[in-house]
């Protein structure tokens, strides 16, 4: 089976922000690493374009919902391109091929007896496009996410028999304790199920912007059911003339934010079971990026603009910061001050300066050729097992821990260079062999580090590898001493140049 990773599809009722960048970068890091292993990878992202929030946003702007979807979907494509994302396909749920595939799957759910017609009454949040239970409301009948006051609404809908999957979902969670990770999110999912599952609206009668219901065209499918199926439907048409479903389904890792946990860990597996489809291997739920202890929100004015940051500091710096600053899977604070401090201390000084100094010393002391030598035992010990530890981190989707492991190698190389001071040895002709060993060891260590860190810093790592005369990204080659000396180094512009505070 191939390795299939997805992001949630992003809602087009607003512009993309740092939260969208965060999930998409994380998925890209996974996809790039797995390609380095030689895996057959498929990486999907895209936009969720139906439903009431989109229709309402379009109405406020005086345009049709398709016009709004076309425009805002393009902004998300721009973000993907800007962030150096290597997705294999960008799905739009307004694509007729997706709509036809949704109708086919949900017709099979209907044919298998999991749908009935009934009257729905409940607290509806138009921004979530979701009915809330009494237990979910916060004081004053407010949405727990958007904090807007909700009204009770009533309409005739078709219902999905979610309640029939109570036992199967309880069994699923008992048998597959890593179906949802990290553990805190698994516990939330189990708690949702154990509260007792109620049947849910599958269709909406009064809305027109959605996928028509094939057995009753006066209804459209409730946006969540249309959206949740995108991960499955995309495989049938993402590659012209080829159906990739058998090759990549079930998916390996679905990345989502914790605000959509209920839909992906309760509704979605039940829907797949109802359609007779295999369940994904793992749903990884990450936390929120917080500024001033609040979830970032344009309405609060507390956002870091991913376009602006990448313009000033470069895309690699943004990719690095988001996964270094917040332990992936948990909530964590970000700030412009912390970003700039890490940019200078970690990227410019620890990695960038190490690269620049090493290249310069090889150019100066060894005519630009990496010496033929063996690495010191202390470097061999530092790098021993690094590649295998990294593989385990990625298998567990521990992206921040993976980056920390790599940075221990960066810091170890810096310490080694300071302790052995090759610039002093260069003054002593009798220490030529010792100097060769140090320069080779640091150059080779930088090569290994750059292969390992490539998913996080694709541009900087590739520039450094080329400057070292080595451009293979194969993970199996990331072993210290596997590549011998003899390569000619090239001049290297600063990987992370100084940025004046006033420009930021």
Tab-separated table of C-alpha atoms in Angstrom:
chain	number	residue	atom	x	y	z
A	1	UNK	CA	0.000	0.000	0.000
A	2	UNK	CA	1.053	3.574	-0.644
A	3	UNK	CA	1.374	6.321	1.954
A	4	UNK	CA	-1.654	8.631	1.781
A	5	UNK	CA	-1.708	11.847	3.835
A	6	UNK	CA	-4.432	14.503	3.855
A	7	UNK	CA	-5.168	17.865	5.375
A	8	UNK	CA	-8.713	18.897	6.190
A	9	UNK	CA	-10.250	20.811	3.309
A	10	UNK	CA	-10.441	24.484	4.126
A	11	UNK	CA	-13.626	26.487	4.166
A	12	UNK	CA	-13.799	29.213	1.497
A	13	UNK	CA	-16.031	31.624	3.418
A	14	UNK	CA	-12.860	33.501	4.512
A	15	UNK	CA	-9.244	34.077	3.475
A	16	UNK	CA	-6.460	31.621	4.433
A	17	UNK	CA	-4.558	32.291	7.670
A	18	UNK	CA	-1.713	30.842	9.718
A	19	UNK	CA	-3.829	27.964	11.048
A	20	UNK	CA	-4.327	26.714	7.485
A	21	UNK	CA	-0.604	27.093	6.815
A	22	UNK	CA	0.178	25.097	9.986
A	23	UNK	CA	-1.749	21.965	9.045
A	24	UNK	CA	-0.661	22.084	5.410
A	25	UNK	CA	3.037	22.456	6.297
A	26	UNK	CA	2.789	19.532	8.740
A	27	UNK	CA	1.281	17.308	6.047
A	28	UNK	CA	3.955	18.407	3.584
A	29	UNK	CA	6.717	17.547	6.086
A	30	UNK	CA	5.247	14.037	6.423
A	31	UNK	CA	4.918	13.602	2.656
A	32	UNK	CA	8.468	14.790	1.937
A	33	UNK	CA	9.988	12.520	4.582
A	34	UNK	CA	8.106	9.499	3.275
A	35	UNK	CA	9.248	10.227	-0.279
A	36	UNK	CA	12.825	10.282	1.067
A	37	UNK	CA	12.193	6.729	2.268
A	38	UNK	CA	11.168	5.724	-1.238
A	39	UNK	CA	7.497	5.328	-0.310
A	40	UNK	CA	4.723	5.657	-2.890
A	41	UNK	CA	3.164	8.890	-1.551
A	42	UNK	CA	-0.088	10.692	-2.293
A	43	UNK	CA	-0.751	14.012	-0.554
A	44	UNK	CA	-4.159	15.727	-0.748
A	45	UNK	CA	-5.330	19.173	0.284
A	46	UNK	CA	-8.077	21.442	-0.992
A	47	UNK	CA	-11.142	23.513	-0.244
A	48	UNK	CA	-14.603	22.855	1.186
A	49	UNK	CA	-16.974	24.991	-0.855
A	50	UNK	CA	-20.603	24.113	-0.091
A	51	UNK	CA	-22.938	24.868	2.783
A	52	UNK	CA	-24.669	27.734	4.475
A	53	UNK	CA	-21.605	29.685	5.711
A	54	UNK	CA	-20.360	30.019	2.107
A	55	UNK	CA	-23.811	30.958	0.812
A	56	UNK	CA	-24.168	33.575	3.579
A	57	UNK	CA	-20.690	35.032	3.030
A	58	UNK	CA	-21.430	35.309	-0.710
A	59	UNK	CA	-24.762	37.013	-0.022
A	60	UNK	CA	-23.060	39.566	2.267
A	61	UNK	CA	-20.637	40.392	-0.547
A	62	UNK	CA	-23.354	40.548	-3.191
A	63	UNK	CA	-21.899	37.708	-5.290
A	64	UNK	CA	-22.970	34.147	-6.071
A	65	UNK	CA	-21.561	31.307	-3.938
A	66	UNK	CA	-19.635	29.833	-6.881
A	67	UNK	CA	-17.964	33.177	-7.584
A	68	UNK	CA	-16.913	33.444	-3.929
A	69	UNK	CA	-15.710	29.827	-3.937
A	70	UNK	CA	-13.692	30.356	-7.122
A	71	UNK	CA	-12.037	33.467	-5.741
A	72	UNK	CA	-11.235	32.192	-2.248
A	73	UNK	CA	-10.192	28.750	-3.417
A	74	UNK	CA	-7.576	30.500	-5.531
A	75	UNK	CA	-6.217	32.212	-2.391
A	76	UNK	CA	-5.717	28.794	-0.788
A	77	UNK	CA	-3.938	27.565	-3.915
A	78	UNK	CA	-1.672	30.627	-3.677
A	79	UNK	CA	-0.893	29.803	-0.056
A	80	UNK	CA	-0.026	26.210	-0.994
A	81	UNK	CA	2.307	27.406	-3.749
A	82	UNK	CA	3.904	30.047	-1.499
A	83	UNK	CA	4.622	27.557	1.294
A	84	UNK	CA	6.501	25.201	-1.068
A	85	UNK	CA	3.883	22.484	-0.554
A	86	UNK	CA	4.234	19.294	-2.623
A	87	UNK	CA	0.597	18.145	-2.689
A	88	UNK	CA	-0.291	15.726	-5.469
A	89	UNK	CA	-3.797	17.116	-5.906
A	90	UNK	CA	-5.910	20.062	-4.788
A	91	UNK	CA	-9.549	19.050	-4.468
A	92	UNK	CA	-12.480	21.447	-4.684
A	93	UNK	CA	-15.794	20.070	-3.460
A	94	UNK	CA	-17.652	22.053	-6.115
A	95	UNK	CA	-15.898	19.866	-8.726
A	96	UNK	CA	-18.641	17.912	-10.560
A	97	UNK	CA	-16.524	14.746	-10.333
A	98	UNK	CA	-16.490	15.004	-6.532
A	99	UNK	CA	-20.231	15.698	-6.464
A	100	UNK	CA	-20.947	12.612	-8.599
A	101	UNK	CA	-18.750	10.434	-6.368
A	102	UNK	CA	-20.476	11.770	-3.205
A	103	UNK	CA	-23.874	10.942	-4.696
A	104	UNK	CA	-22.702	7.415	-5.493
A	105	UNK	CA	-21.382	6.742	-1.961
A	106	UNK	CA	-24.376	8.265	-0.178
A	107	UNK	CA	-26.831	6.499	-2.481
A	108	UNK	CA	-25.218	3.242	-1.323
A	109	UNK	CA	-25.672	4.332	2.333
A	110	UNK	CA	-29.351	5.005	1.534
A	111	UNK	CA	-29.720	1.667	-0.306
A	112	UNK	CA	-28.226	-0.185	2.677
A	113	UNK	CA	-30.985	1.150	4.926
A	114	UNK	CA	-29.081	3.756	6.974
A	115	UNK	CA	-31.209	6.762	5.937
A	116	UNK	CA	-34.768	7.819	6.840
A	117	UNK	CA	-36.896	10.973	6.584
A	118	UNK	CA	-37.826	12.946	9.687
A	119	UNK	CA	-38.307	16.343	11.318
A	120	UNK	CA	-35.263	17.972	12.859
A	121	UNK	CA	-35.323	20.537	15.604
A	122	UNK	CA	-32.165	21.824	17.271
A	123	UNK	CA	-29.754	24.653	18.029
A	124	UNK	CA	-28.112	25.521	14.714
A	125	UNK	CA	-24.833	27.434	14.340
A	126	UNK	CA	-24.596	28.831	10.795
A	127	UNK	CA	-20.834	29.415	11.160
A	128	UNK	CA	-20.132	25.802	12.155
A	129	UNK	CA	-22.828	24.532	9.772
A	130	UNK	CA	-23.723	22.238	12.647
A	131	UNK	CA	-26.607	21.568	15.031
A	132	UNK	CA	-25.521	21.678	18.695
A	133	UNK	CA	-26.903	19.533	21.504
A	134	UNK	CA	-28.049	21.150	24.752
A	135	UNK	CA	-24.934	19.727	26.420
A	136	UNK	CA	-22.627	21.453	23.923
A	137	UNK	CA	-24.080	24.957	24.372
A	138	UNK	CA	-22.416	27.516	26.600
A	139	UNK	CA	-24.262	30.056	28.732
A	140	UNK	CA	-26.988	31.961	26.904
A	141	UNK	CA	-27.562	29.267	24.254
A	142	UNK	CA	-24.286	30.156	22.597
A	143	UNK	CA	-22.072	28.181	20.221
A	144	UNK	CA	-19.047	26.867	22.177
A	145	UNK	CA	-16.711	27.801	19.287
A	146	UNK	CA	-18.094	31.071	17.880
A	147	UNK	CA	-19.894	32.260	21.050
A	148	UNK	CA	-22.836	33.566	18.992
A	149	UNK	CA	-26.371	33.131	20.299
A	150	UNK	CA	-28.158	30.293	18.524
A	151	UNK	CA	-31.819	29.881	17.630
A	152	UNK	CA	-33.800	26.666	17.604
A	153	UNK	CA	-34.585	25.664	14.062
A	154	UNK	CA	-36.894	23.061	12.609
A	155	UNK	CA	-36.912	21.464	9.158
A	156	UNK	CA	-37.723	18.222	7.387
A	157	UNK	CA	-34.512	16.331	6.612
A	158	UNK	CA	-33.216	12.913	5.761
A	159	UNK	CA	-31.367	11.445	8.727
A	160	UNK	CA	-28.299	9.244	8.922
A	161	UNK	CA	-28.681	6.395	11.436
A	162	UNK	CA	-25.573	7.276	13.429
A	163	UNK	CA	-27.047	5.599	16.518
A	164	UNK	CA	-26.801	2.194	14.814
A	165	UNK	CA	-22.995	2.462	14.916
A	166	UNK	CA	-22.723	2.885	18.690
A	167	UNK	CA	-21.438	-0.644	19.318
A	168	UNK	CA	-19.163	-0.717	16.261
A	169	UNK	CA	-17.510	2.581	17.182
A	170	UNK	CA	-17.043	1.527	20.821
A	171	UNK	CA	-15.425	-1.673	19.558
A	172	UNK	CA	-13.280	0.276	17.066
A	173	UNK	CA	-11.878	2.477	19.828
A	174	UNK	CA	-11.330	-0.431	22.178
A	175	UNK	CA	-9.415	-2.406	19.542
A	176	UNK	CA	-7.490	0.448	17.887
A	177	UNK	CA	-6.134	2.714	20.578
A	178	UNK	CA	-3.988	4.556	18.008
A	179	UNK	CA	-6.869	5.241	15.605
A	180	UNK	CA	-6.938	8.796	16.975
A	181	UNK	CA	-3.760	10.400	18.333
A	182	UNK	CA	-2.459	11.960	20.529
A	183	UNK	CA	-4.011	10.236	23.561
A	184	UNK	CA	-5.863	13.304	24.831
A	185	UNK	CA	-7.789	13.485	21.523
A	186	UNK	CA	-8.432	9.729	21.548
A	187	UNK	CA	-10.052	10.180	24.964
A	188	UNK	CA	-12.227	13.014	23.621
A	189	UNK	CA	-13.398	10.843	20.723
A	190	UNK	CA	-14.207	7.923	23.047
A	191	UNK	CA	-16.103	10.320	25.310
A	192	UNK	CA	-18.236	11.559	22.395
A	193	UNK	CA	-19.153	7.987	21.496
A	194	UNK	CA	-19.867	6.915	25.079
A	195	UNK	CA	-22.255	9.836	25.618
A	196	UNK	CA	-24.563	7.945	23.262
A	197	UNK	CA	-24.930	8.603	19.547
A	198	UNK	CA	-27.999	10.348	18.134
A	199	UNK	CA	-29.064	10.171	14.505
A	200	UNK	CA	-27.947	13.248	12.556
A	201	UNK	CA	-29.221	15.295	9.633
A	202	UNK	CA	-27.803	14.034	6.363
A	203	UNK	CA	-29.577	16.595	4.146
A	204	UNK	CA	-30.867	20.159	4.153
A	205	UNK	CA	-34.151	21.095	2.475
A	206	UNK	CA	-33.973	24.887	2.400
A	207	UNK	CA	-30.442	25.256	1.047
A	208	UNK	CA	-29.531	25.101	-2.638
A	209	UNK	CA	-25.717	25.506	-2.516
A	210	UNK	CA	-24.701	21.881	-2.063
A	211	UNK	CA	-24.602	18.429	-3.654
A	212	UNK	CA	-28.127	17.397	-4.762
A	213	UNK	CA	-29.565	14.282	-3.108
A	214	UNK	CA	-30.018	11.703	-5.894
A	215	UNK	CA	-33.194	10.128	-4.414
A	216	UNK	CA	-34.826	13.519	-3.631
A	217	UNK	CA	-33.534	16.535	-5.532
A	218	UNK	CA	-35.463	18.979	-3.335
A	219	UNK	CA	-32.669	18.380	-0.788
A	220	UNK	CA	-28.905	18.855	-0.824
A	221	UNK	CA	-26.464	16.942	1.357
A	222	UNK	CA	-25.491	18.545	4.640
A	223	UNK	CA	-22.061	20.078	3.939
A	224	UNK	CA	-20.175	17.905	6.423
A	225	UNK	CA	-21.112	14.647	4.688
A	226	UNK	CA	-20.114	16.052	1.319
A	227	UNK	CA	-16.821	17.334	2.795
A	228	UNK	CA	-15.901	14.217	4.783
A	229	UNK	CA	-16.039	12.100	1.653
A	230	UNK	CA	-13.467	14.199	-0.225
A	231	UNK	CA	-10.553	12.107	1.079
A	232	UNK	CA	-12.086	9.058	-0.563
A	233	UNK	CA	-13.597	10.621	-3.706
A	234	UNK	CA	-10.435	12.507	-4.752
A	235	UNK	CA	-8.562	9.290	-5.446
A	236	UNK	CA	-11.008	8.330	-8.183
A	237	UNK	CA	-10.277	11.390	-10.352
A	238	UNK	CA	-7.082	13.074	-9.083
A	239	UNK	CA	-4.993	11.548	-11.846
A	240	UNK	CA	-6.310	11.769	-15.394
A	241	UNK	CA	-7.472	8.397	-16.695
A	242	UNK	CA	-6.483	6.505	-13.534
A	243	UNK	CA	-8.345	5.475	-10.372
A	244	UNK	CA	-5.936	5.528	-7.417
A	245	UNK	CA	-8.393	4.212	-4.833
A	246	UNK	CA	-7.057	0.659	-4.642
A	247	UNK	CA	-3.492	1.967	-4.444
A	248	UNK	CA	-3.965	4.463	-1.607
A	249	UNK	CA	-7.194	3.753	0.292
A	250	UNK	CA	-7.455	3.423	3.265
A	251	UNK	CA	-5.519	6.583	4.054
A	252	UNK	CA	-2.430	6.424	6.258
A	253	UNK	CA	-2.649	9.710	8.190
A	254	UNK	CA	-5.383	12.332	8.249
A	255	UNK	CA	-4.296	15.588	9.872
A	256	UNK	CA	-7.044	17.727	11.406
A	257	UNK	CA	-7.385	20.515	13.941
A	258	UNK	CA	-9.117	19.725	17.222
A	259	UNK	CA	-12.142	21.940	16.414
A	260	UNK	CA	-13.380	19.375	13.853
A	261	UNK	CA	-12.666	16.296	15.974
A	262	UNK	CA	-16.295	15.167	16.389
A	263	UNK	CA	-16.949	15.038	12.650
A	264	UNK	CA	-13.777	13.141	11.787
A	265	UNK	CA	-13.663	10.714	14.713
A	266	UNK	CA	-17.378	9.930	15.109
A	267	UNK	CA	-19.441	10.863	12.033
A	268	UNK	CA	-16.841	9.927	9.454
A	269	UNK	CA	-15.948	6.393	10.581
A	270	UNK	CA	-19.667	5.640	10.965
A	271	UNK	CA	-20.328	6.933	7.453
A	272	UNK	CA	-17.519	4.811	6.000
A	273	UNK	CA	-18.831	1.732	7.826
A	274	UNK	CA	-22.324	2.459	6.491
A	275	UNK	CA	-20.933	2.640	2.947
A	276	UNK	CA	-18.922	-0.574	3.395
A	277	UNK	CA	-15.594	1.270	3.023
A	278	UNK	CA	-12.376	0.623	4.951
A	279	UNK	CA	-11.474	3.008	7.765
A	280	UNK	CA	-8.287	5.091	7.644
A	281	UNK	CA	-5.277	3.961	9.641
A	282	UNK	CA	-4.864	7.056	11.802
A	283	UNK	CA	-6.394	10.454	12.480
A	284	UNK	CA	-3.863	12.849	13.969
A	285	UNK	CA	-5.414	15.822	15.760
A	286	UNK	CA	-3.295	18.901	16.364
A	287	UNK	CA	-3.981	21.788	18.718
A	288	UNK	CA	-4.375	25.529	18.266
A	289	UNK	CA	-1.756	28.164	17.641
A	290	UNK	CA	-2.386	30.778	20.313
A	291	UNK	CA	-1.439	34.436	20.480
A	292	UNK	CA	-1.904	36.247	23.789
A	293	UNK	CA	-3.434	32.966	25.046
A	294	UNK	CA	-6.277	33.183	22.501
A	295	UNK	CA	-6.802	31.144	19.358
A	296	UNK	CA	-5.709	33.299	16.450
A	297	UNK	CA	-8.610	35.151	14.899
A	298	UNK	CA	-8.869	37.933	12.342
A	299	UNK	CA	-11.781	39.405	14.281
A	300	UNK	CA	-9.539	39.686	17.367
A	301	UNK	CA	-6.757	41.180	15.262
A	302	UNK	CA	-4.218	38.690	16.645
A	303	UNK	CA	-2.873	36.998	13.528
A	304	UNK	CA	0.519	36.346	12.015
A	305	UNK	CA	0.112	36.646	8.242
A	306	UNK	CA	1.857	33.663	6.587
A	307	UNK	CA	2.244	35.570	3.299
A	308	UNK	CA	3.908	38.510	5.041
A	309	UNK	CA	6.227	36.371	7.177
A	310	UNK	CA	7.381	34.315	4.216
A	311	UNK	CA	7.991	37.497	2.188
A	312	UNK	CA	10.281	38.951	4.870
A	313	UNK	CA	11.992	35.907	6.388
A	314	UNK	CA	11.532	33.216	3.737
A	315	UNK	CA	9.235	30.217	3.601
A	316	UNK	CA	11.672	27.821	5.288
A	317	UNK	CA	11.759	30.029	8.388
A	318	UNK	CA	7.963	29.913	8.700
A	319	UNK	CA	7.899	26.133	8.147
A	320	UNK	CA	10.556	25.655	10.820
A	321	UNK	CA	9.013	28.007	13.358
A	322	UNK	CA	5.510	26.536	13.323
A	323	UNK	CA	6.774	23.043	14.062
A	324	UNK	CA	9.568	24.071	16.448
A	325	UNK	CA	7.647	26.569	18.586
A	326	UNK	CA	4.574	24.471	19.391
A	327	UNK	CA	4.697	20.787	20.321
A	328	UNK	CA	2.715	19.272	17.457
A	329	UNK	CA	-0.532	17.811	18.752
A	330	UNK	CA	-0.904	20.374	21.550
A	331	UNK	CA	-1.989	23.985	21.902
A	332	UNK	CA	0.895	26.419	22.050
A	333	UNK	CA	1.722	30.100	21.930
A	334	UNK	CA	3.355	31.838	18.987
A	335	UNK	CA	4.476	35.441	18.674
A	336	UNK	CA	6.408	37.659	16.306
A	337	UNK	CA	9.037	38.189	19.040
A	338	UNK	CA	9.554	34.441	19.513
A	339	UNK	CA	9.663	33.937	15.751
A	340	UNK	CA	12.417	36.524	15.297
A	341	UNK	CA	14.403	35.199	18.268
A	342	UNK	CA	14.336	31.630	16.908
A	343	UNK	CA	15.117	32.830	13.393
A	344	UNK	CA	18.292	34.488	14.623
A	345	UNK	CA	19.431	31.995	17.271
A	346	UNK	CA	18.503	28.670	15.678
A	347	UNK	CA	18.297	29.153	11.917
A	348	UNK	CA	20.785	31.957	11.232
A	349	UNK	CA	23.349	31.181	13.951
A	350	UNK	CA	23.182	27.466	14.739
A	351	UNK	CA	22.487	26.042	11.257
A	352	UNK	CA	23.291	28.887	8.856
A	353	UNK	CA	26.554	30.038	10.417
A	354	UNK	CA	27.737	26.459	10.918
A	355	UNK	CA	27.190	25.861	7.200
A	356	UNK	CA	28.907	29.084	6.170
A	357	UNK	CA	31.933	28.553	8.426
A	358	UNK	CA	32.410	24.950	7.330
A	359	UNK	CA	32.302	25.759	3.613
A	360	UNK	CA	34.638	28.722	4.142
A	361	UNK	CA	37.214	26.636	6.085
A	362	UNK	CA	37.234	23.878	3.481
A	363	UNK	CA	37.719	26.523	0.784
A	364	UNK	CA	40.501	28.238	2.724
A	365	UNK	CA	42.406	25.318	4.215
A	366	UNK	CA	41.813	22.540	1.681
A	367	UNK	CA	41.415	24.353	-1.658
A	368	UNK	CA	37.659	23.786	-1.622
A	369	UNK	CA	37.815	19.975	-1.533
A	370	UNK	CA	36.296	17.960	1.332
A	371	UNK	CA	39.254	15.989	2.770
A	372	UNK	CA	39.516	12.203	2.650
A	373	UNK	CA	39.415	11.137	6.315
A	374	UNK	CA	37.449	9.255	8.926
A	375	UNK	CA	35.068	10.977	11.356
A	376	UNK	CA	35.972	11.184	15.039
A	377	UNK	CA	34.447	8.638	17.402
A	378	UNK	CA	32.560	11.395	19.227
A	379	UNK	CA	30.761	12.393	16.014
A	380	UNK	CA	30.044	8.757	15.195
A	381	UNK	CA	28.487	8.435	18.660
A	382	UNK	CA	26.503	11.682	18.240
A	383	UNK	CA	25.007	10.535	14.935
A	384	UNK	CA	24.608	6.851	15.782
A	385	UNK	CA	21.023	5.662	15.171
A	386	UNK	CA	19.804	9.172	14.239
A	387	UNK	CA	18.118	8.081	11.026
A	388	UNK	CA	16.277	5.219	12.742
A	389	UNK	CA	15.103	7.448	15.593
A	390	UNK	CA	13.804	9.909	13.033
A	391	UNK	CA	11.866	7.204	11.188
A	392	UNK	CA	10.169	6.208	14.455
A	393	UNK	CA	9.272	9.844	15.159
A	394	UNK	CA	7.660	10.228	11.751
A	395	UNK	CA	5.781	6.945	12.048
A	396	UNK	CA	4.272	8.333	15.260
A	397	UNK	CA	3.676	11.800	13.657
A	398	UNK	CA	5.907	13.355	16.346
A	399	UNK	CA	7.040	16.235	14.156
A	400	UNK	CA	8.258	18.635	16.836
A	401	UNK	CA	10.213	15.867	18.578
A	402	UNK	CA	11.741	14.897	15.205
A	403	UNK	CA	12.891	18.468	14.667
A	404	UNK	CA	14.318	18.627	18.207
A	405	UNK	CA	16.274	15.413	17.581
A	406	UNK	CA	17.774	16.906	14.410
A	407	UNK	CA	18.635	20.131	16.225
A	408	UNK	CA	20.563	18.166	18.844
A	409	UNK	CA	22.832	17.115	15.976
A	410	UNK	CA	23.168	20.725	14.764
A	411	UNK	CA	24.114	21.854	18.268
A	412	UNK	CA	26.468	18.892	18.684
A	413	UNK	CA	28.307	19.870	15.488
A	414	UNK	CA	28.626	23.459	16.708
A	415	UNK	CA	30.050	22.291	20.046
A	416	UNK	CA	32.482	19.967	18.271
A	417	UNK	CA	33.727	22.777	16.045
A	418	UNK	CA	34.232	25.123	18.995
A	419	UNK	CA	36.034	22.507	21.073
A	420	UNK	CA	38.423	21.397	18.323
A	421	UNK	CA	39.066	24.855	16.786
A	422	UNK	CA	40.242	23.866	13.275
A	423	UNK	CA	41.273	27.505	12.668
A	424	UNK	CA	43.991	26.969	15.296
A	425	UNK	CA	45.092	23.600	13.881
A	426	UNK	CA	45.436	25.180	10.435
A	427	UNK	CA	48.435	27.128	11.753
A	428	UNK	CA	50.318	23.879	12.547
A	429	UNK	CA	51.525	21.913	9.501
A	430	UNK	CA	52.029	18.784	11.634
A	431	UNK	CA	48.315	18.743	12.481
A	432	UNK	CA	47.223	18.334	8.835
A	433	UNK	CA	45.701	14.862	9.341
A	434	UNK	CA	43.841	16.021	12.432
A	435	UNK	CA	42.488	19.037	10.529
A	436	UNK	CA	41.374	16.736	7.700
A	437	UNK	CA	39.423	14.577	10.137
A	438	UNK	CA	37.643	17.544	11.729
A	439	UNK	CA	36.744	19.238	8.454
A	440	UNK	CA	35.530	15.972	6.951
A	441	UNK	CA	33.506	15.115	10.058
A	442	UNK	CA	31.719	18.488	10.188
A	443	UNK	CA	31.046	18.533	6.421
A	444	UNK	CA	29.711	14.981	6.547
A	445	UNK	CA	27.651	15.793	9.660
A	446	UNK	CA	26.139	18.780	7.875
A	447	UNK	CA	25.302	16.588	4.895
A	448	UNK	CA	23.468	14.083	7.124
A	449	UNK	CA	21.675	16.836	9.061
A	450	UNK	CA	20.556	18.478	5.814
A	451	UNK	CA	19.097	15.221	4.484
A	452	UNK	CA	17.242	14.673	7.770
A	453	UNK	CA	15.950	18.249	8.043
A	454	UNK	CA	14.975	18.532	4.370
A	455	UNK	CA	11.215	18.047	4.940
A	456	UNK	CA	11.195	21.040	7.296
A	457	UNK	CA	13.689	23.256	5.421
A	458	UNK	CA	13.475	22.110	1.793
A	459	UNK	CA	15.120	25.159	0.236
A	460	UNK	CA	17.944	25.813	2.736
A	461	UNK	CA	18.868	22.130	3.080
A	462	UNK	CA	19.047	21.670	-0.698
A	463	UNK	CA	21.200	24.785	-1.119
A	464	UNK	CA	23.604	23.511	1.519
A	465	UNK	CA	23.767	20.012	0.047
A	466	UNK	CA	24.592	21.439	-3.376
A	467	UNK	CA	27.275	23.678	-1.846
A	468	UNK	CA	28.771	20.524	-0.282
A	469	UNK	CA	28.771	18.860	-3.690
A	470	UNK	CA	26.150	16.306	-2.620
A	471	UNK	CA	22.479	16.485	-3.546
A	472	UNK	CA	21.027	13.058	-2.767
A	473	UNK	CA	18.018	13.243	-0.423
A	474	UNK	CA	17.611	9.480	0.054
A	475	UNK	CA	17.064	8.803	3.746
A	476	UNK	CA	19.043	5.579	3.675
A	477	UNK	CA	22.105	7.707	2.832
A	478	UNK	CA	21.766	9.753	6.046
A	479	UNK	CA	24.459	7.831	7.920
A	480	UNK	CA	27.659	9.537	9.045
A	481	UNK	CA	30.634	8.316	7.019
A	482	UNK	CA	28.579	6.824	4.219
A	483	UNK	CA	29.755	9.524	1.792
A	484	UNK	CA	33.536	9.879	1.601
A	485	UNK	CA	35.598	13.001	0.947
A	486	UNK	CA	36.615	14.368	-2.430
A	487	UNK	CA	33.646	16.596	-3.293
A	488	UNK	CA	34.344	20.187	-4.311
A	489	UNK	CA	32.453	22.747	-2.251
A	490	UNK	CA	30.861	25.849	-3.724
A	491	UNK	CA	30.405	29.302	-2.284
A	492	UNK	CA	27.257	29.539	-0.160
A	493	UNK	CA	25.159	32.666	0.306
A	494	UNK	CA	23.862	32.966	3.906
A	495	UNK	CA	21.068	30.424	4.352
A	496	UNK	CA	19.180	32.721	6.724
A	497	UNK	CA	20.389	36.278	6.170
A	498	UNK	CA	19.990	38.918	8.828
A	499	UNK	CA	16.646	40.733	8.643
A	500	UNK	CA	16.465	44.253	10.024
A	501	UNK	CA	13.721	44.623	12.648
A	502	UNK	CA	12.264	47.656	10.856
A	503	UNK	CA	11.466	45.571	7.770
A	504	UNK	CA	9.421	42.988	9.642
